[in-house]
PDB file of C-alpha atoms in Angstrom:
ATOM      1  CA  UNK J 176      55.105  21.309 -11.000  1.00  0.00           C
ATOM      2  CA  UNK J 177      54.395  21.614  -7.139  1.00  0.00           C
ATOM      3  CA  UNK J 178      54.203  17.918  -5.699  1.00  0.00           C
ATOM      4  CA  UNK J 179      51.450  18.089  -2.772  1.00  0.00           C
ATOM      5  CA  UNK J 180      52.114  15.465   0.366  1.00  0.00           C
ATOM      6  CA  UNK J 181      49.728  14.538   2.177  1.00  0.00           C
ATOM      7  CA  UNK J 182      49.854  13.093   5.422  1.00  0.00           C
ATOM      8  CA  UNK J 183      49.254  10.770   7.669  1.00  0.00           C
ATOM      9  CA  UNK J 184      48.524   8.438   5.018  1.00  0.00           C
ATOM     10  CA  UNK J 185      45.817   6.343   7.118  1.00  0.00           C
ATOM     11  CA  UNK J 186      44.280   7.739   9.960  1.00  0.00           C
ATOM     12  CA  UNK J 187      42.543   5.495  12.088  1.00  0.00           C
ATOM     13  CA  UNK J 188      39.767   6.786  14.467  1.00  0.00           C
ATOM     14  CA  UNK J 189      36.407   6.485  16.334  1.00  0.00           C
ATOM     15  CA  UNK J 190      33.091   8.464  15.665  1.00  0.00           C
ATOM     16  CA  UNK J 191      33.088  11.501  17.602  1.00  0.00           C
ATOM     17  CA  UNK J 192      36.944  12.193  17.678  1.00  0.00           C
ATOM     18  CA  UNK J 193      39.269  15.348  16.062  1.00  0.00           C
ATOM     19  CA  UNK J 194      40.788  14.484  12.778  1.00  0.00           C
ATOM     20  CA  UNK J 195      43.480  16.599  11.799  1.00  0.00           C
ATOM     21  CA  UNK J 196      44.882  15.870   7.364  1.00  0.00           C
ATOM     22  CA  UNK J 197      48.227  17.657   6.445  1.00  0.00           C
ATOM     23  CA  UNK J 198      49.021  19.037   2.913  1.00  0.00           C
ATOM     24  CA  UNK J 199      52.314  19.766   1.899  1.00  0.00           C
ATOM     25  CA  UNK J 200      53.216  22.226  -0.643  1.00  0.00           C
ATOM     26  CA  UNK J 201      57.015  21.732  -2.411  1.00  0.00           C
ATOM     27  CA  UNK J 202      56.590  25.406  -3.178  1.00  0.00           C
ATOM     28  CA  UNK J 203      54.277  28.245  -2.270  1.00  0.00           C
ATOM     29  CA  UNK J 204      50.911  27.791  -3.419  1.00  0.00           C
ATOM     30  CA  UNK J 205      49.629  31.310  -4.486  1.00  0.00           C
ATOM     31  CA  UNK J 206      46.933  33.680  -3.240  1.00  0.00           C
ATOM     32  CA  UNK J 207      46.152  30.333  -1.088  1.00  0.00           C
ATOM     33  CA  UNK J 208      44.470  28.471  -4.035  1.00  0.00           C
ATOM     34  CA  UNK J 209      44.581  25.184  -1.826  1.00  0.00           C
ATOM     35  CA  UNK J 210      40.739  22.603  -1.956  1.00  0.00           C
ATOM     36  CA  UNK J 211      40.083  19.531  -0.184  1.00  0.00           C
ATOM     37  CA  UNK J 212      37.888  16.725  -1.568  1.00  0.00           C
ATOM     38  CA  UNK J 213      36.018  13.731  -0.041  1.00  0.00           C
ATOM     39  CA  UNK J 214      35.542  10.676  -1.694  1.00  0.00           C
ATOM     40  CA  UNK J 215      33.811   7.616  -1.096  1.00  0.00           C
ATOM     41  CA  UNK J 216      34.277   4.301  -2.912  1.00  0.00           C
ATOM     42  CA  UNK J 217      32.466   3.966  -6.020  1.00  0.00           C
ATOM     43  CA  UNK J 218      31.952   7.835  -6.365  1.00  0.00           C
ATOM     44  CA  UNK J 219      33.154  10.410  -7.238  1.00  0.00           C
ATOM     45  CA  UNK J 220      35.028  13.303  -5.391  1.00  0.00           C
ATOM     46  CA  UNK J 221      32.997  16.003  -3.601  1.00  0.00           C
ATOM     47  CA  UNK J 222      34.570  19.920  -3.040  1.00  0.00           C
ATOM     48  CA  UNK J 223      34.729  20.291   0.731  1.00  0.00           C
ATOM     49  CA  UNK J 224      36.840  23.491   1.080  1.00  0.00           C
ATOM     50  CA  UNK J 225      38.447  26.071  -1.626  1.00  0.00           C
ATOM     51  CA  UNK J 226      40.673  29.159  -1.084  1.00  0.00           C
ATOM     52  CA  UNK J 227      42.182  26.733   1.345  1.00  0.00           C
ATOM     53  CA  UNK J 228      39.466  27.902   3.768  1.00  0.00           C
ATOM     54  CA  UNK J 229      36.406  28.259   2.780  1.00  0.00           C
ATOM     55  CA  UNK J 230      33.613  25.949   3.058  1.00  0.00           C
ATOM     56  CA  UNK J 231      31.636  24.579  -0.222  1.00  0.00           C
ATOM     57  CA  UNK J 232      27.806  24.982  -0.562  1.00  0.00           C
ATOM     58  CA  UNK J 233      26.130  22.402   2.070  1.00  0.00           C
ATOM     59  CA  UNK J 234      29.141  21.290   4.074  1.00  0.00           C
ATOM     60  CA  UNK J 235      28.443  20.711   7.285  1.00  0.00           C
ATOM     61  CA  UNK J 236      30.565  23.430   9.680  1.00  0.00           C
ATOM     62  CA  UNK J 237      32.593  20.718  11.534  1.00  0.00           C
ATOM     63  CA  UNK J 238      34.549  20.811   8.651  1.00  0.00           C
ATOM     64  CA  UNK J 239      37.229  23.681   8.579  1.00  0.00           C
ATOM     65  CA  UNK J 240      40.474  24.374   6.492  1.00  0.00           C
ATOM     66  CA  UNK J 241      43.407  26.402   7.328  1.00  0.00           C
ATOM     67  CA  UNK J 242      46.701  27.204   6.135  1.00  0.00           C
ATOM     68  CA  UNK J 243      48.431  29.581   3.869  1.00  0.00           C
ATOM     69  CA  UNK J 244      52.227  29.394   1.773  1.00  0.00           C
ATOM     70  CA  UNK J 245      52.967  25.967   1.640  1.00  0.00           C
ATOM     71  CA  UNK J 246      51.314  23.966   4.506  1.00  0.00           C
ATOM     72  CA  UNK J 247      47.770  23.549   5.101  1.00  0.00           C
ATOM     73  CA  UNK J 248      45.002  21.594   7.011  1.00  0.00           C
ATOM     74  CA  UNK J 249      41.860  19.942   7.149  1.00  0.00           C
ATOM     75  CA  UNK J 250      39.900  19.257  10.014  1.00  0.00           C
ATOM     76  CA  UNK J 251      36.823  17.127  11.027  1.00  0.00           C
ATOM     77  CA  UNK J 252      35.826  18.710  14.497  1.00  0.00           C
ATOM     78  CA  UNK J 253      34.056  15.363  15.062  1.00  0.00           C
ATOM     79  CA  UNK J 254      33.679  12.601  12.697  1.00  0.00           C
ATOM     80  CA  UNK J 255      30.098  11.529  11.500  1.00  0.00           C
ATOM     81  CA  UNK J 256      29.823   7.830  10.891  1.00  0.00           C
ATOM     82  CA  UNK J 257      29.639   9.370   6.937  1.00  0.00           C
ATOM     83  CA  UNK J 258      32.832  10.961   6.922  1.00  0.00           C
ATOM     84  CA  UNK J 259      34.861   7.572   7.104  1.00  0.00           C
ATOM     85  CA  UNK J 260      36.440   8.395   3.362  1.00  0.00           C
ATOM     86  CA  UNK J 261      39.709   9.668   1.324  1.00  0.00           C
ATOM     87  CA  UNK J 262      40.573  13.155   1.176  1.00  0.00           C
ATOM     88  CA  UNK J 263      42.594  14.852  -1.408  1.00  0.00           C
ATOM     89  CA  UNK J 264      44.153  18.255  -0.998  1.00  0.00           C
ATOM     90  CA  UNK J 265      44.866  20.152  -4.727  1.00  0.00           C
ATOM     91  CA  UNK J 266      46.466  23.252  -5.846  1.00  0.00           C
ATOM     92  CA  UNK J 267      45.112  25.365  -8.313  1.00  0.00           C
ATOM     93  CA  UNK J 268      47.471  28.210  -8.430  1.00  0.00           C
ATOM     94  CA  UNK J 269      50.204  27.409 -10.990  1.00  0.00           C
ATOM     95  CA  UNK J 270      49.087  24.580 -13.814  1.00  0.00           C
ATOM     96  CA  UNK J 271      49.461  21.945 -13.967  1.00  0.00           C
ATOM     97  CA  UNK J 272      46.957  21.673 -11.594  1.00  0.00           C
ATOM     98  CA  UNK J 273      48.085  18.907  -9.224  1.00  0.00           C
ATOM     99  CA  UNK J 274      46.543  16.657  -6.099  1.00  0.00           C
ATOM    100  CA  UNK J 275      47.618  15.447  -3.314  1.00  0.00           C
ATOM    101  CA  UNK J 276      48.461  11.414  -2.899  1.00  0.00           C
ATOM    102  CA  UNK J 277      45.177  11.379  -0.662  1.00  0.00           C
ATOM    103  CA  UNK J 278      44.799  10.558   3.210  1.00  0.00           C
ATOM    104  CA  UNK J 279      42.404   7.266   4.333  1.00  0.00           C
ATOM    105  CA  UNK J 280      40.167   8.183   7.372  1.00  0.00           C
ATOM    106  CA  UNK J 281      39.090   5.136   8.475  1.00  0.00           C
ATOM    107  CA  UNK J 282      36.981   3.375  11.589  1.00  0.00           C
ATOM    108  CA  UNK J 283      39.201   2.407  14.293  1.00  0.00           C
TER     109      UNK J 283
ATOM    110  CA  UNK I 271      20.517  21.331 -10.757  1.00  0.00           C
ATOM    111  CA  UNK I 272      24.241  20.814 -12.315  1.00  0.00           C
ATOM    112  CA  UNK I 273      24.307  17.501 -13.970  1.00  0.00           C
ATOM    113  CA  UNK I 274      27.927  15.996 -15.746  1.00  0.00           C
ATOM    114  CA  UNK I 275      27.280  13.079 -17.396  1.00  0.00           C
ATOM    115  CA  UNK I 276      30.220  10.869 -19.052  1.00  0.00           C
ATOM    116  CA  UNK I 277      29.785   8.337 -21.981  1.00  0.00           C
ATOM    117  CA  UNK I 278      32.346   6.652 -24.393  1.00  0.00           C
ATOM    118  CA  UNK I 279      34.472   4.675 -22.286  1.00  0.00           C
ATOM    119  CA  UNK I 280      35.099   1.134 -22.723  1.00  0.00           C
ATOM    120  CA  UNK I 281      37.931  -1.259 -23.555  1.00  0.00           C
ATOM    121  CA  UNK I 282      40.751  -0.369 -26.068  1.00  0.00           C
ATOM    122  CA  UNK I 283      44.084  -1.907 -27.529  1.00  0.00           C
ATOM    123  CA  UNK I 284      47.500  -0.488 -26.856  1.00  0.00           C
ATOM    124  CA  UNK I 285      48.029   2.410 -29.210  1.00  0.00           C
ATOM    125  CA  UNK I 286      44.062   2.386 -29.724  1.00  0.00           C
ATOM    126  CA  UNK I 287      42.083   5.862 -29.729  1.00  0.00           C
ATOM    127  CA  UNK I 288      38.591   6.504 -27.700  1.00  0.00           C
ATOM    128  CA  UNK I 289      36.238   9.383 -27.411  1.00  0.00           C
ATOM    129  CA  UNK I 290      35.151  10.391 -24.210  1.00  0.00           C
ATOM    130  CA  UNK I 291      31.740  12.945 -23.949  1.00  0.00           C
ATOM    131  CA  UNK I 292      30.590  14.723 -20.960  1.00  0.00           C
ATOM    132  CA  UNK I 293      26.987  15.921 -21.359  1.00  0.00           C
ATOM    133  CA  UNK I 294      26.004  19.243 -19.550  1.00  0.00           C
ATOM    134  CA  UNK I 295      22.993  20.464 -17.785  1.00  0.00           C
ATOM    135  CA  UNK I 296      21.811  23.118 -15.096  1.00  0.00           C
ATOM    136  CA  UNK I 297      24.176  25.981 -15.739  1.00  0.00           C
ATOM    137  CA  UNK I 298      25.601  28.395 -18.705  1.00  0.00           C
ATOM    138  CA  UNK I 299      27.726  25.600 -19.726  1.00  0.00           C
ATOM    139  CA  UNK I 300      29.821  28.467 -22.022  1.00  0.00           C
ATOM    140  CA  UNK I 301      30.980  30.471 -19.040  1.00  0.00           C
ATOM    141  CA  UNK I 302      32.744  27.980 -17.410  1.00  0.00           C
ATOM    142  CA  UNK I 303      36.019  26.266 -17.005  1.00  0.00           C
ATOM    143  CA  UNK I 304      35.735  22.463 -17.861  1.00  0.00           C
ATOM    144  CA  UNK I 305      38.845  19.754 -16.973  1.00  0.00           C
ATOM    145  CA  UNK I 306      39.030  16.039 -17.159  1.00  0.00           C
ATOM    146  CA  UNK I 307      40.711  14.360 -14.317  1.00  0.00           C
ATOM    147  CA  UNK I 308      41.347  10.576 -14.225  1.00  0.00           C
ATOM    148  CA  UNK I 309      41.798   7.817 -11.202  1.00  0.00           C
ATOM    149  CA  UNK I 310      43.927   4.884 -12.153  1.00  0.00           C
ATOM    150  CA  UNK I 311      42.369   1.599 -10.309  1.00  0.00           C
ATOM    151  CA  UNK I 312      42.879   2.144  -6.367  1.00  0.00           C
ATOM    152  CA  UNK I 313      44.990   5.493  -7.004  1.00  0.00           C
ATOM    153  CA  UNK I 314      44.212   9.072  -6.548  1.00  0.00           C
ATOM    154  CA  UNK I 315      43.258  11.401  -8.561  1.00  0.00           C
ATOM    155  CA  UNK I 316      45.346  13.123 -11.626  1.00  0.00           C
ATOM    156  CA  UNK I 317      44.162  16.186 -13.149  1.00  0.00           C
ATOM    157  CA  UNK I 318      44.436  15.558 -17.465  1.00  0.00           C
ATOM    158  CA  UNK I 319      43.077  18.714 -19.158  1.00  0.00           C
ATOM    159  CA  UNK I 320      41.367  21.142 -19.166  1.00  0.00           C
ATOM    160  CA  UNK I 321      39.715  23.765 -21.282  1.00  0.00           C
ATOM    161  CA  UNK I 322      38.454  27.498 -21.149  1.00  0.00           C
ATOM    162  CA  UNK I 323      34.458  28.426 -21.175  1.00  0.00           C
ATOM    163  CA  UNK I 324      35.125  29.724 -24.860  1.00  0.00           C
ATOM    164  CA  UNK I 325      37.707  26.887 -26.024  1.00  0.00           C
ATOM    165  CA  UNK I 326      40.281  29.418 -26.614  1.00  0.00           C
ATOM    166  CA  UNK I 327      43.070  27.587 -24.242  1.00  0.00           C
ATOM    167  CA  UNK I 328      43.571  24.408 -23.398  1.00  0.00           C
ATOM    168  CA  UNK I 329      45.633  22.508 -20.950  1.00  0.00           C
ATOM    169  CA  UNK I 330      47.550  19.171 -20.741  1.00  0.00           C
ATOM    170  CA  UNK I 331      49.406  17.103 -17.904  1.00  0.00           C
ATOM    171  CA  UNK I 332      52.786  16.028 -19.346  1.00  0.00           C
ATOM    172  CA  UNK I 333      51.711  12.913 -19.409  1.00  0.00           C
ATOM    173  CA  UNK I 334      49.256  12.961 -21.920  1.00  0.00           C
ATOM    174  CA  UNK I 335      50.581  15.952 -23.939  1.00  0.00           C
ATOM    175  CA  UNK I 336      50.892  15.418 -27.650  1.00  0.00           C
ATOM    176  CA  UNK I 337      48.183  12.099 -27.321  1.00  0.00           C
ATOM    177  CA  UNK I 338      44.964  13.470 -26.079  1.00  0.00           C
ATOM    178  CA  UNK I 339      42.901  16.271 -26.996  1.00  0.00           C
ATOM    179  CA  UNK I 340      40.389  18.368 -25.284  1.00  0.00           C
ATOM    180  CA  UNK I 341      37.438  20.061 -27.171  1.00  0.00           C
ATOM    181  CA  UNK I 342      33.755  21.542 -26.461  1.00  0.00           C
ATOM    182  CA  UNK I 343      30.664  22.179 -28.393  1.00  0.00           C
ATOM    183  CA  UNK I 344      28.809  24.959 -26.658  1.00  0.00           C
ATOM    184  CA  UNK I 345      25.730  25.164 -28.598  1.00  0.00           C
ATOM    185  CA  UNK I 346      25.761  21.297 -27.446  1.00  0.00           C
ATOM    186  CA  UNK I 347      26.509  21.906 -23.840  1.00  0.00           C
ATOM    187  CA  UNK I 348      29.149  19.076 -24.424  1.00  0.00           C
ATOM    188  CA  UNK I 349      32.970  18.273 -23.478  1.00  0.00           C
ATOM    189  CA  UNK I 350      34.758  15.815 -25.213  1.00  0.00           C
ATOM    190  CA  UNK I 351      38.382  14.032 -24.798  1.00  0.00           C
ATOM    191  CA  UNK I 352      39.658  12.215 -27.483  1.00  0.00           C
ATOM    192  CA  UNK I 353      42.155   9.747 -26.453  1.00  0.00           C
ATOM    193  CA  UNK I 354      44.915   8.834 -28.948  1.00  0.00           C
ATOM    194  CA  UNK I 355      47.778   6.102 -28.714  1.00  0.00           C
ATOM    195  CA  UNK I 356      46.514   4.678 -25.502  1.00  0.00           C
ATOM    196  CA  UNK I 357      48.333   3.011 -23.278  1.00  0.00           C
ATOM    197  CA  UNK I 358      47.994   0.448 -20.420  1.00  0.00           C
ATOM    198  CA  UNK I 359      48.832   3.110 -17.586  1.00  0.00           C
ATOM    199  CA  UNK I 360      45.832   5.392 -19.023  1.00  0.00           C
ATOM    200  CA  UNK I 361      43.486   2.937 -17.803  1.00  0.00           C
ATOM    201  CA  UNK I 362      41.412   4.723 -15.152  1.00  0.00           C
ATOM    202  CA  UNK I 363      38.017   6.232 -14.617  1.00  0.00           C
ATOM    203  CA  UNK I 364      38.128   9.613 -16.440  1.00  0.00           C
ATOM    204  CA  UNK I 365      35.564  12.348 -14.559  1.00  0.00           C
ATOM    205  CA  UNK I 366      34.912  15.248 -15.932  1.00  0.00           C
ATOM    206  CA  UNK I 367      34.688  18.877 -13.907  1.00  0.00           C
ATOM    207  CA  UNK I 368      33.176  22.100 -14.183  1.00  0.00           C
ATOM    208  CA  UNK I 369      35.447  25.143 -12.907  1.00  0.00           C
ATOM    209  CA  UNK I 370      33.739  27.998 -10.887  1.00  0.00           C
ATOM    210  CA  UNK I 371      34.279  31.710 -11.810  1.00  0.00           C
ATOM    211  CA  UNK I 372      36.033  34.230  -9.463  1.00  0.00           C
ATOM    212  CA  UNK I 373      35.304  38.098 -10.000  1.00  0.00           C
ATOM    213  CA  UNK I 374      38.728  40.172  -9.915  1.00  0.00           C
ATOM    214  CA  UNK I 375      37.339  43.841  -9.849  1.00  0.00           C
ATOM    215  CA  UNK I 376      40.467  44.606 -12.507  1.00  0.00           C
ATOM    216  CA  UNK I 377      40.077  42.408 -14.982  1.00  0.00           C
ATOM    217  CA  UNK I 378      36.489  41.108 -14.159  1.00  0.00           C
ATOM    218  CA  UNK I 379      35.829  36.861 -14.676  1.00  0.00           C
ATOM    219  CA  UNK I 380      37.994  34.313 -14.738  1.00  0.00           C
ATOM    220  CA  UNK I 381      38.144  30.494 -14.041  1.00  0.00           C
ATOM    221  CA  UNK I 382      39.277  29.832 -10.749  1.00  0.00           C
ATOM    222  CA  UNK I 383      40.494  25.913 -11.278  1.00  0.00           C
ATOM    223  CA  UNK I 384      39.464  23.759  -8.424  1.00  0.00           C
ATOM    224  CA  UNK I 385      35.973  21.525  -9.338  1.00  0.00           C
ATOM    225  CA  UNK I 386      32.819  22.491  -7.433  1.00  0.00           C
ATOM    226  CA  UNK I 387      31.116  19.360  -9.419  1.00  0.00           C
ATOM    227  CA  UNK I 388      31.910  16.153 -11.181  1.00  0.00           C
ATOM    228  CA  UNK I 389      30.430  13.280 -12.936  1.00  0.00           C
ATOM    229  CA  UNK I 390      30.320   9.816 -12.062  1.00  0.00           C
ATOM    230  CA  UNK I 391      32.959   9.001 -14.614  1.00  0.00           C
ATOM    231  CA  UNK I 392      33.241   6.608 -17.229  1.00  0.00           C
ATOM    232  CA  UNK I 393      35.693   3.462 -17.208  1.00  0.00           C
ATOM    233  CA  UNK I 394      38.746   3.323 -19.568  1.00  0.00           C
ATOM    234  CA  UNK I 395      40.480   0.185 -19.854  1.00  0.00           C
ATOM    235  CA  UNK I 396      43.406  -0.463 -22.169  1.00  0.00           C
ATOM    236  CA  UNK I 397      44.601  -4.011 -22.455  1.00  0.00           C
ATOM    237  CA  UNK I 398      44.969  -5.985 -25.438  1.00  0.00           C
TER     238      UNK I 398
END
């Protein structure tokens, strides 16, 4: 089973700033098959990025992943007042299909 | 529009059994990929099962291997979980997923399993 760490685990910033998530892989995660959720309390997650890169339908472009083997990113170019959530990183190369621990990006 | 709607949650005994249903709408619900994933109170997220477009395979997490099943009716555009010998670290809200398709010019569709949509979920508690 590949274990996925994410980190920091709380990240505490203003509106307008860089935020920069970490995923770690404990192994390789093939052909890149790395996504990142957001979530908001009382709902439920929402794709952001698949193929560890690539941006779901209708997310806004200050959202960007990169990454490849066993360490990847998220970034927020410049956080919205609505992007104040958790984010989980998953791996969908080998089953079972496992998340990351999740990061809190909260208001500073 | 893509619509996954849970039902069939509720409070259960230790060792009890539930049905969970996930009612689907807006797409060919018999191509695709469907999973369960769960979220214990304030946790993150745990992928459960999941099951092929036809309901040929099916997938478990260890830890619910042997106790739950996963099942679909296509010609009902439904996905069900039956939940067997519950226990009170299975409480959680259980969501259920749809799976996108990649194209591999080889060996044409396949389920690519990350979740491009989700329900709202539906609340399992166990606790006697």
């Amino acid at each position: 089973e590949i274990v996925l760490t994410q980190s920091p685990g709380t990240l505490s910033l203003s509106p307008g700033e860089r935020a920069t998530l970490s995923c770690r892989a404990s192994q390789s995660v093939s052909s890149s098959y790395l996504a990142w959720y957001q979530q908001k309390p009382g709902q439920a997650p929402r794709l952001l990025i698949y193929g560890a890169s690539s941006r779901a339908t209708g997310i806004p472009d200050r959202f960007s992943g990169s990454g490849s083997g066993a360490d990847f990113t998220l970034t927020i170019s410049r956080l919205e007042p609505e992007d104040f959530a958790v984010y989980y990183c998953q791996q969908y190369g080998s089953s079972p299909w496992t998340f990351g621990q999740g990061t809190k990006v909260e208001i500073k | 529009e893509v619509q996954l709607l849970e039902s069939g949650g509720g409070l259960v005994q230790p060792g009890g059994s539930l049905r969970l249903s996930c009612a689907a709408s807006g797409f060919t619900f018999s191509n695709y990929a469907m999973s369960w994933v769960r979220q214990a109170p304030e946790k993150g997220l745990e992928w459960v099962s999941a099951i092929s477009g036809s309901g040929g395979s099916t997938y478990y997490a260890d830890s619910v291997k042997g106790r739950f099943t996963i099942s679909r009716d296509n010609s009902k555009n439904t996905l069900y979980l039956q939940l067997n010998t519950l226990r009170a670290d299975d409480t959680a809200v259980y969501y259920c997923a749809k799976s996108p398709l990649y194209y591999d010019t080889l060996t044409g569709y396949h389920a690519s399993y990350y979740f491009d949509y989700w329900g709202q979920g539906t609340l399992v508690t166990v606790s006697s």
